[in-house]
């Protein structure tokens, strides 16, 4: 070893267990162990890759308006799901789901590598759906929750790097707020209440036009059942009162 190189032995002459030339077999065992744990105790998800492009980024709006999602790829992830996590932000207390996922690096390569990208990585903006957890036995038309990745690392020595090896991706994600982006659909039974009968996608694009919603209930009709001002000409329902 040249001066300044990595020394194979410690000062007492013993072999250094973290020397990567000597612990390659042990790191291979850890790599196999991680993959086995994920496949045994993980759950199947649909993974949607975002095609976000910096060249298409709109600096004024802070987004890429033509971003789309690729067709989903099925893979197995080990998950730590914290449902209805209470978070305090500038808008007050918010109950939002948080999730931490573990994906084997080799698995991610084998599932998502292409001729142009041989070593893909999960990135912020990618989305995954808990298809297996939310399938078959959920009631009321509900299905798997959808999460958007906010952070991903392959190095956290206290959690995922025994023998200072790199085996898995540790990702963190937040519940996805559906915004009609191409390639994704809203979670099942997540109908929103709109102030108008029109909301969603307009006609003339690659995605089908959203179906309008009409609500027959009306607050004015409901209030008339309590007291109908029109039946009493002397009544005054002006919010500012009346003047004599």
PDB file of C-alpha atoms in Angstrom:
ATOM      1  CA  UNK A   1       0.000   0.000   0.000  1.00  0.00           C
ATOM      2  CA  UNK A   2       1.319   3.389  -0.961  1.00  0.00           C
ATOM      3  CA  UNK A   3       1.537   6.249   1.460  1.00  0.00           C
ATOM      4  CA  UNK A   4      -1.933   7.607   2.189  1.00  0.00           C
ATOM      5  CA  UNK A   5      -3.677   4.414   1.006  1.00  0.00           C
ATOM      6  CA  UNK A   6      -6.144   2.273   2.976  1.00  0.00           C
ATOM      7  CA  UNK A   7      -4.302   0.126   5.500  1.00  0.00           C
ATOM      8  CA  UNK A   8      -5.353  -3.555   5.649  1.00  0.00           C
ATOM      9  CA  UNK A   9      -4.317  -3.996   9.295  1.00  0.00           C
ATOM     10  CA  UNK A  10      -4.750  -2.068  12.496  1.00  0.00           C
ATOM     11  CA  UNK A  11      -1.855  -0.864  14.639  1.00  0.00           C
ATOM     12  CA  UNK A  12      -1.798  -4.164  16.552  1.00  0.00           C
ATOM     13  CA  UNK A  13      -1.372  -6.164  13.348  1.00  0.00           C
ATOM     14  CA  UNK A  14      -4.924  -7.547  13.248  1.00  0.00           C
ATOM     15  CA  UNK A  15      -7.093  -7.479  10.135  1.00  0.00           C
ATOM     16  CA  UNK A  16      -9.515  -4.562   9.919  1.00  0.00           C
ATOM     17  CA  UNK A  17     -13.037  -5.976   9.607  1.00  0.00           C
ATOM     18  CA  UNK A  18     -14.268  -2.888   7.743  1.00  0.00           C
ATOM     19  CA  UNK A  19     -11.617  -3.142   5.042  1.00  0.00           C
ATOM     20  CA  UNK A  20     -13.777  -3.589   1.942  1.00  0.00           C
ATOM     21  CA  UNK A  21     -11.265  -5.787   0.161  1.00  0.00           C
ATOM     22  CA  UNK A  22     -11.442  -8.333   2.974  1.00  0.00           C
ATOM     23  CA  UNK A  23     -15.160  -8.198   3.853  1.00  0.00           C
ATOM     24  CA  UNK A  24     -16.634  -8.567   0.351  1.00  0.00           C
ATOM     25  CA  UNK A  25     -18.119 -12.002   1.122  1.00  0.00           C
ATOM     26  CA  UNK A  26     -19.673 -10.736   4.351  1.00  0.00           C
ATOM     27  CA  UNK A  27     -21.173  -7.755   2.539  1.00  0.00           C
ATOM     28  CA  UNK A  28     -22.639 -10.120  -0.057  1.00  0.00           C
ATOM     29  CA  UNK A  29     -24.299 -12.014   2.794  1.00  0.00           C
ATOM     30  CA  UNK A  30     -25.801  -8.788   4.144  1.00  0.00           C
ATOM     31  CA  UNK A  31     -27.015  -7.893   0.666  1.00  0.00           C
ATOM     32  CA  UNK A  32     -28.773 -11.271   0.377  1.00  0.00           C
ATOM     33  CA  UNK A  33     -30.157 -10.868   3.913  1.00  0.00           C
ATOM     34  CA  UNK A  34     -31.687  -7.475   3.120  1.00  0.00           C
ATOM     35  CA  UNK A  35     -33.311  -8.794  -0.047  1.00  0.00           C
ATOM     36  CA  UNK A  36     -34.680 -11.825   1.802  1.00  0.00           C
ATOM     37  CA  UNK A  37     -36.163  -9.674   4.579  1.00  0.00           C
ATOM     38  CA  UNK A  38     -37.807  -7.316   2.090  1.00  0.00           C
ATOM     39  CA  UNK A  39     -39.325 -10.129   0.028  1.00  0.00           C
ATOM     40  CA  UNK A  40     -40.511 -12.067   3.087  1.00  0.00           C
ATOM     41  CA  UNK A  41     -42.013  -9.189   5.046  1.00  0.00           C
ATOM     42  CA  UNK A  42     -42.573  -6.553   2.364  1.00  0.00           C
ATOM     43  CA  UNK A  43     -45.680  -5.766   0.345  1.00  0.00           C
ATOM     44  CA  UNK A  44     -46.263  -5.333  -3.374  1.00  0.00           C
ATOM     45  CA  UNK A  45     -46.623  -1.788  -4.700  1.00  0.00           C
ATOM     46  CA  UNK A  46     -47.137  -0.128  -8.070  1.00  0.00           C
ATOM     47  CA  UNK A  47     -44.215   2.225  -8.716  1.00  0.00           C
ATOM     48  CA  UNK A  48     -44.778   5.209 -11.044  1.00  0.00           C
ATOM     49  CA  UNK A  49     -41.680   6.982 -12.361  1.00  0.00           C
ATOM     50  CA  UNK A  50     -41.946  10.719 -12.964  1.00  0.00           C
ATOM     51  CA  UNK A  51     -40.446  12.075 -16.194  1.00  0.00           C
ATOM     52  CA  UNK A  52     -39.787  15.492 -14.663  1.00  0.00           C
ATOM     53  CA  UNK A  53     -37.391  17.451 -16.863  1.00  0.00           C
ATOM     54  CA  UNK A  54     -35.351  20.486 -15.849  1.00  0.00           C
ATOM     55  CA  UNK A  55     -35.525  21.778 -19.413  1.00  0.00           C
ATOM     56  CA  UNK A  56     -39.317  21.843 -19.155  1.00  0.00           C
ATOM     57  CA  UNK A  57     -39.334  23.458 -15.710  1.00  0.00           C
ATOM     58  CA  UNK A  58     -41.397  26.643 -15.433  1.00  0.00           C
ATOM     59  CA  UNK A  59     -39.511  28.970 -13.089  1.00  0.00           C
ATOM     60  CA  UNK A  60     -42.531  31.248 -12.662  1.00  0.00           C
ATOM     61  CA  UNK A  61     -44.845  28.535 -11.330  1.00  0.00           C
ATOM     62  CA  UNK A  62     -42.092  26.374  -9.850  1.00  0.00           C
ATOM     63  CA  UNK A  63     -43.215  23.210 -11.639  1.00  0.00           C
ATOM     64  CA  UNK A  64     -42.967  21.270 -14.877  1.00  0.00           C
ATOM     65  CA  UNK A  65     -46.471  21.596 -16.368  1.00  0.00           C
ATOM     66  CA  UNK A  66     -46.059  18.784 -18.915  1.00  0.00           C
ATOM     67  CA  UNK A  67     -44.775  16.211 -16.417  1.00  0.00           C
ATOM     68  CA  UNK A  68     -46.219  12.741 -16.864  1.00  0.00           C
ATOM     69  CA  UNK A  69     -45.868   9.392 -15.117  1.00  0.00           C
ATOM     70  CA  UNK A  70     -44.739   6.175 -16.756  1.00  0.00           C
ATOM     71  CA  UNK A  71     -46.781   2.985 -16.581  1.00  0.00           C
ATOM     72  CA  UNK A  72     -46.554   1.336 -13.147  1.00  0.00           C
ATOM     73  CA  UNK A  73     -43.924  -1.284 -12.360  1.00  0.00           C
ATOM     74  CA  UNK A  74     -44.700  -3.839  -9.655  1.00  0.00           C
ATOM     75  CA  UNK A  75     -42.089  -4.357  -6.956  1.00  0.00           C
ATOM     76  CA  UNK A  76     -41.881  -5.405  -3.318  1.00  0.00           C
ATOM     77  CA  UNK A  77     -41.029  -2.896  -0.594  1.00  0.00           C
ATOM     78  CA  UNK A  78     -40.715  -3.205   3.169  1.00  0.00           C
ATOM     79  CA  UNK A  79     -42.702  -0.401   4.779  1.00  0.00           C
ATOM     80  CA  UNK A  80     -43.043   1.533   8.013  1.00  0.00           C
ATOM     81  CA  UNK A  81     -46.427   3.234   7.704  1.00  0.00           C
ATOM     82  CA  UNK A  82     -47.531   5.934  10.127  1.00  0.00           C
ATOM     83  CA  UNK A  83     -51.166   6.616   9.313  1.00  0.00           C
ATOM     84  CA  UNK A  84     -52.781   9.899  10.379  1.00  0.00           C
ATOM     85  CA  UNK A  85     -49.538  11.321  11.726  1.00  0.00           C
ATOM     86  CA  UNK A  86     -50.238  14.641  13.449  1.00  0.00           C
ATOM     87  CA  UNK A  87     -47.972  17.406  12.147  1.00  0.00           C
ATOM     88  CA  UNK A  88     -47.955  21.067  13.166  1.00  0.00           C
ATOM     89  CA  UNK A  89     -47.294  23.461  10.299  1.00  0.00           C
ATOM     90  CA  UNK A  90     -48.148  27.056   9.387  1.00  0.00           C
ATOM     91  CA  UNK A  91     -51.768  26.047   8.768  1.00  0.00           C
ATOM     92  CA  UNK A  92     -52.224  24.389  12.150  1.00  0.00           C
ATOM     93  CA  UNK A  93     -52.473  20.702  13.027  1.00  0.00           C
ATOM     94  CA  UNK A  94     -52.591  18.430   9.981  1.00  0.00           C
ATOM     95  CA  UNK A  95     -53.262  14.690  10.063  1.00  0.00           C
ATOM     96  CA  UNK A  96     -51.210  13.335   7.179  1.00  0.00           C
ATOM     97  CA  UNK A  97     -49.847   9.870   6.439  1.00  0.00           C
ATOM     98  CA  UNK A  98     -46.092   9.313   6.479  1.00  0.00           C
ATOM     99  CA  UNK A  99     -44.240   6.282   5.194  1.00  0.00           C
ATOM    100  CA  UNK A 100     -40.684   4.948   5.166  1.00  0.00           C
ATOM    101  CA  UNK A 101     -39.847   2.327   2.565  1.00  0.00           C
ATOM    102  CA  UNK A 102     -36.942  -0.042   1.936  1.00  0.00           C
ATOM    103  CA  UNK A 103     -36.103  -1.200  -1.601  1.00  0.00           C
ATOM    104  CA  UNK A 104     -33.163  -3.418  -2.507  1.00  0.00           C
ATOM    105  CA  UNK A 105     -30.841  -1.570  -4.886  1.00  0.00           C
ATOM    106  CA  UNK A 106     -30.365  -4.700  -7.025  1.00  0.00           C
ATOM    107  CA  UNK A 107     -34.139  -5.143  -7.258  1.00  0.00           C
ATOM    108  CA  UNK A 108     -34.631  -1.546  -8.343  1.00  0.00           C
ATOM    109  CA  UNK A 109     -31.977  -1.938 -11.037  1.00  0.00           C
ATOM    110  CA  UNK A 110     -33.512  -5.149 -12.374  1.00  0.00           C
ATOM    111  CA  UNK A 111     -37.048  -3.720 -12.436  1.00  0.00           C
ATOM    112  CA  UNK A 112     -36.417  -0.259 -13.893  1.00  0.00           C
ATOM    113  CA  UNK A 113     -33.135  -0.309 -15.818  1.00  0.00           C
ATOM    114  CA  UNK A 114     -33.300   0.404 -19.556  1.00  0.00           C
ATOM    115  CA  UNK A 115     -30.869   0.533 -22.462  1.00  0.00           C
ATOM    116  CA  UNK A 116     -30.350   4.246 -21.827  1.00  0.00           C
ATOM    117  CA  UNK A 117     -30.431   4.186 -17.994  1.00  0.00           C
ATOM    118  CA  UNK A 118     -28.632   1.167 -16.563  1.00  0.00           C
ATOM    119  CA  UNK A 119     -28.594   2.286 -12.925  1.00  0.00           C
ATOM    120  CA  UNK A 120     -31.882   4.123 -12.164  1.00  0.00           C
ATOM    121  CA  UNK A 121     -32.575   5.626  -8.757  1.00  0.00           C
ATOM    122  CA  UNK A 122     -35.828   6.507  -6.988  1.00  0.00           C
ATOM    123  CA  UNK A 123     -36.202  10.278  -6.852  1.00  0.00           C
ATOM    124  CA  UNK A 124     -38.362  12.983  -5.349  1.00  0.00           C
ATOM    125  CA  UNK A 125     -41.616  13.179  -7.269  1.00  0.00           C
ATOM    126  CA  UNK A 126     -41.858   9.462  -8.037  1.00  0.00           C
ATOM    127  CA  UNK A 127     -45.067   7.893  -6.759  1.00  0.00           C
ATOM    128  CA  UNK A 128     -46.012   4.454  -5.473  1.00  0.00           C
ATOM    129  CA  UNK A 129     -49.369   2.913  -4.606  1.00  0.00           C
ATOM    130  CA  UNK A 130     -49.949   0.354  -1.851  1.00  0.00           C
ATOM    131  CA  UNK A 131     -51.837  -1.995  -4.149  1.00  0.00           C
ATOM    132  CA  UNK A 132     -51.512  -5.179  -2.094  1.00  0.00           C
ATOM    133  CA  UNK A 133     -52.282  -3.516   1.237  1.00  0.00           C
ATOM    134  CA  UNK A 134     -55.305  -1.744  -0.238  1.00  0.00           C
ATOM    135  CA  UNK A 135     -56.707  -4.492  -2.466  1.00  0.00           C
ATOM    136  CA  UNK A 136     -59.393  -7.165  -2.243  1.00  0.00           C
ATOM    137  CA  UNK A 137     -60.846  -6.597   1.215  1.00  0.00           C
ATOM    138  CA  UNK A 138     -61.207  -2.805   1.559  1.00  0.00           C
ATOM    139  CA  UNK A 139     -64.804  -1.672   1.765  1.00  0.00           C
ATOM    140  CA  UNK A 140     -66.749   1.106   0.068  1.00  0.00           C
ATOM    141  CA  UNK A 141     -64.751   1.114  -3.166  1.00  0.00           C
ATOM    142  CA  UNK A 142     -61.522   2.168  -1.454  1.00  0.00           C
ATOM    143  CA  UNK A 143     -58.173   0.939  -2.735  1.00  0.00           C
ATOM    144  CA  UNK A 144     -54.473   1.444  -2.018  1.00  0.00           C
ATOM    145  CA  UNK A 145     -53.142   4.727  -0.700  1.00  0.00           C
ATOM    146  CA  UNK A 146     -50.770   6.680  -2.939  1.00  0.00           C
ATOM    147  CA  UNK A 147     -47.546   8.286  -1.727  1.00  0.00           C
ATOM    148  CA  UNK A 148     -45.090  10.718  -3.316  1.00  0.00           C
ATOM    149  CA  UNK A 149     -41.392  10.343  -2.545  1.00  0.00           C
ATOM    150  CA  UNK A 150     -39.824  13.321  -0.791  1.00  0.00           C
ATOM    151  CA  UNK A 151     -36.397  11.919   0.083  1.00  0.00           C
ATOM    152  CA  UNK A 152     -34.220   8.919  -0.675  1.00  0.00           C
ATOM    153  CA  UNK A 153     -30.823   7.878   0.641  1.00  0.00           C
ATOM    154  CA  UNK A 154     -28.653   4.793   0.371  1.00  0.00           C
ATOM    155  CA  UNK A 155     -26.422   5.745   3.287  1.00  0.00           C
ATOM    156  CA  UNK A 156     -27.586   5.846   6.901  1.00  0.00           C
ATOM    157  CA  UNK A 157     -24.953   3.966   8.838  1.00  0.00           C
ATOM    158  CA  UNK A 158     -27.067   3.557  11.977  1.00  0.00           C
ATOM    159  CA  UNK A 159     -29.860   1.778  10.070  1.00  0.00           C
ATOM    160  CA  UNK A 160     -28.959   0.310   6.682  1.00  0.00           C
ATOM    161  CA  UNK A 161     -25.175   0.097   6.246  1.00  0.00           C
ATOM    162  CA  UNK A 162     -23.716  -2.829   8.221  1.00  0.00           C
ATOM    163  CA  UNK A 163     -20.025  -3.335   7.412  1.00  0.00           C
ATOM    164  CA  UNK A 164     -20.308   0.110   5.719  1.00  0.00           C
ATOM    165  CA  UNK A 165     -21.836  -1.569   2.670  1.00  0.00           C
ATOM    166  CA  UNK A 166     -24.629  -0.175   0.493  1.00  0.00           C
ATOM    167  CA  UNK A 167     -27.528  -2.553  -0.104  1.00  0.00           C
ATOM    168  CA  UNK A 168     -30.894  -0.784  -0.147  1.00  0.00           C
ATOM    169  CA  UNK A 169     -32.656   2.497  -0.809  1.00  0.00           C
ATOM    170  CA  UNK A 170     -34.302   4.091   2.205  1.00  0.00           C
ATOM    171  CA  UNK A 171     -37.094   6.340   0.980  1.00  0.00           C
ATOM    172  CA  UNK A 172     -39.478   8.694   2.755  1.00  0.00           C
ATOM    173  CA  UNK A 173     -42.800   9.753   1.298  1.00  0.00           C
ATOM    174  CA  UNK A 174     -45.948  11.762   1.997  1.00  0.00           C
ATOM    175  CA  UNK A 175     -49.544  11.037   1.041  1.00  0.00           C
ATOM    176  CA  UNK A 176     -49.995  12.076  -2.596  1.00  0.00           C
ATOM    177  CA  UNK A 177     -52.345  14.994  -3.253  1.00  0.00           C
ATOM    178  CA  UNK A 178     -54.005  14.106  -6.557  1.00  0.00           C
ATOM    179  CA  UNK A 179     -53.832  16.936  -9.097  1.00  0.00           C
ATOM    180  CA  UNK A 180     -54.945  15.289 -12.390  1.00  0.00           C
ATOM    181  CA  UNK A 181     -51.399  14.695 -13.655  1.00  0.00           C
ATOM    182  CA  UNK A 182     -51.208  12.348 -16.682  1.00  0.00           C
ATOM    183  CA  UNK A 183     -50.469   8.736 -15.813  1.00  0.00           C
ATOM    184  CA  UNK A 184     -52.067   8.767 -12.361  1.00  0.00           C
ATOM    185  CA  UNK A 185     -55.586   8.430 -11.047  1.00  0.00           C
ATOM    186  CA  UNK A 186     -57.168   9.388  -7.753  1.00  0.00           C
ATOM    187  CA  UNK A 187     -57.482   6.912  -4.907  1.00  0.00           C
ATOM    188  CA  UNK A 188     -60.675   4.900  -4.894  1.00  0.00           C
ATOM    189  CA  UNK A 189     -63.690   6.479  -3.142  1.00  0.00           C
ATOM    190  CA  UNK A 190     -61.860   9.788  -2.724  1.00  0.00           C
ATOM    191  CA  UNK A 191     -64.660  11.918  -4.179  1.00  0.00           C
ATOM    192  CA  UNK A 192     -64.279  15.559  -3.299  1.00  0.00           C
ATOM    193  CA  UNK A 193     -67.068  18.029  -2.579  1.00  0.00           C
ATOM    194  CA  UNK A 194     -66.951  20.842  -5.117  1.00  0.00           C
ATOM    195  CA  UNK A 195     -68.521  24.284  -4.961  1.00  0.00           C
ATOM    196  CA  UNK A 196     -69.484  23.973  -8.615  1.00  0.00           C
ATOM    197  CA  UNK A 197     -70.700  21.178 -10.854  1.00  0.00           C
ATOM    198  CA  UNK A 198     -67.511  21.459 -12.945  1.00  0.00           C
ATOM    199  CA  UNK A 199     -64.121  20.487 -11.602  1.00  0.00           C
ATOM    200  CA  UNK A 200     -61.171  18.564 -12.956  1.00  0.00           C
ATOM    201  CA  UNK A 201     -59.978  18.023 -16.516  1.00  0.00           C
ATOM    202  CA  UNK A 202     -61.316  19.982 -19.468  1.00  0.00           C
ATOM    203  CA  UNK A 203     -61.748  18.553 -22.943  1.00  0.00           C
ATOM    204  CA  UNK A 204     -59.080  18.673 -25.628  1.00  0.00           C
ATOM    205  CA  UNK A 205     -56.166  16.866 -23.982  1.00  0.00           C
ATOM    206  CA  UNK A 206     -54.814  13.329 -23.870  1.00  0.00           C
ATOM    207  CA  UNK A 207     -56.803  12.485 -20.739  1.00  0.00           C
ATOM    208  CA  UNK A 208     -60.587  12.157 -20.870  1.00  0.00           C
ATOM    209  CA  UNK A 209     -62.703  15.049 -19.678  1.00  0.00           C
ATOM    210  CA  UNK A 210     -63.807  14.847 -16.054  1.00  0.00           C
ATOM    211  CA  UNK A 211     -67.425  13.984 -15.403  1.00  0.00           C
ATOM    212  CA  UNK A 212     -69.362  16.912 -13.960  1.00  0.00           C
ATOM    213  CA  UNK A 213     -70.853  16.694 -10.490  1.00  0.00           C
ATOM    214  CA  UNK A 214     -74.245  18.086  -9.622  1.00  0.00           C
ATOM    215  CA  UNK A 215     -75.607  18.314  -6.114  1.00  0.00           C
ATOM    216  CA  UNK A 216     -79.367  18.479  -5.656  1.00  0.00           C
ATOM    217  CA  UNK A 217     -79.205  19.689  -2.061  1.00  0.00           C
ATOM    218  CA  UNK A 218     -79.294  23.445  -1.654  1.00  0.00           C
ATOM    219  CA  UNK A 219     -78.824  25.412   1.550  1.00  0.00           C
ATOM    220  CA  UNK A 220     -81.575  27.840   0.523  1.00  0.00           C
ATOM    221  CA  UNK A 221     -84.085  25.018   0.100  1.00  0.00           C
ATOM    222  CA  UNK A 222     -83.087  23.508   3.424  1.00  0.00           C
ATOM    223  CA  UNK A 223     -83.474  26.847   5.217  1.00  0.00           C
ATOM    224  CA  UNK A 224     -86.967  27.317   3.745  1.00  0.00           C
ATOM    225  CA  UNK A 225     -88.048  24.145   5.507  1.00  0.00           C
ATOM    226  CA  UNK A 226     -87.121  25.793   8.805  1.00  0.00           C
ATOM    227  CA  UNK A 227     -88.607  29.217   8.060  1.00  0.00           C
ATOM    228  CA  UNK A 228     -89.706  30.522   4.672  1.00  0.00           C
ATOM    229  CA  UNK A 229     -89.284  34.286   4.586  1.00  0.00           C
ATOM    230  CA  UNK A 230     -91.195  34.505   1.297  1.00  0.00           C
ATOM    231  CA  UNK A 231     -94.387  33.424   3.056  1.00  0.00           C
ATOM    232  CA  UNK A 232     -94.274  36.480   5.330  1.00  0.00           C
ATOM    233  CA  UNK A 233     -94.018  39.767   3.452  1.00  0.00           C
ATOM    234  CA  UNK A 234     -93.279  41.723   6.630  1.00  0.00           C
ATOM    235  CA  UNK A 235     -90.200  39.634   7.435  1.00  0.00           C
ATOM    236  CA  UNK A 236     -86.758  40.981   6.642  1.00  0.00           C
ATOM    237  CA  UNK A 237     -83.987  38.519   5.893  1.00  0.00           C
ATOM    238  CA  UNK A 238     -81.387  41.138   4.997  1.00  0.00           C
ATOM    239  CA  UNK A 239     -78.148  40.342   6.819  1.00  0.00           C
ATOM    240  CA  UNK A 240     -77.749  44.076   7.578  1.00  0.00           C
ATOM    241  CA  UNK A 241     -81.208  44.419   9.089  1.00  0.00           C
ATOM    242  CA  UNK A 242     -83.762  47.051   8.129  1.00  0.00           C
ATOM    243  CA  UNK A 243     -84.226  50.796   8.554  1.00  0.00           C
ATOM    244  CA  UNK A 244     -87.445  52.714   9.371  1.00  0.00           C
TER     245      UNK A 244
END
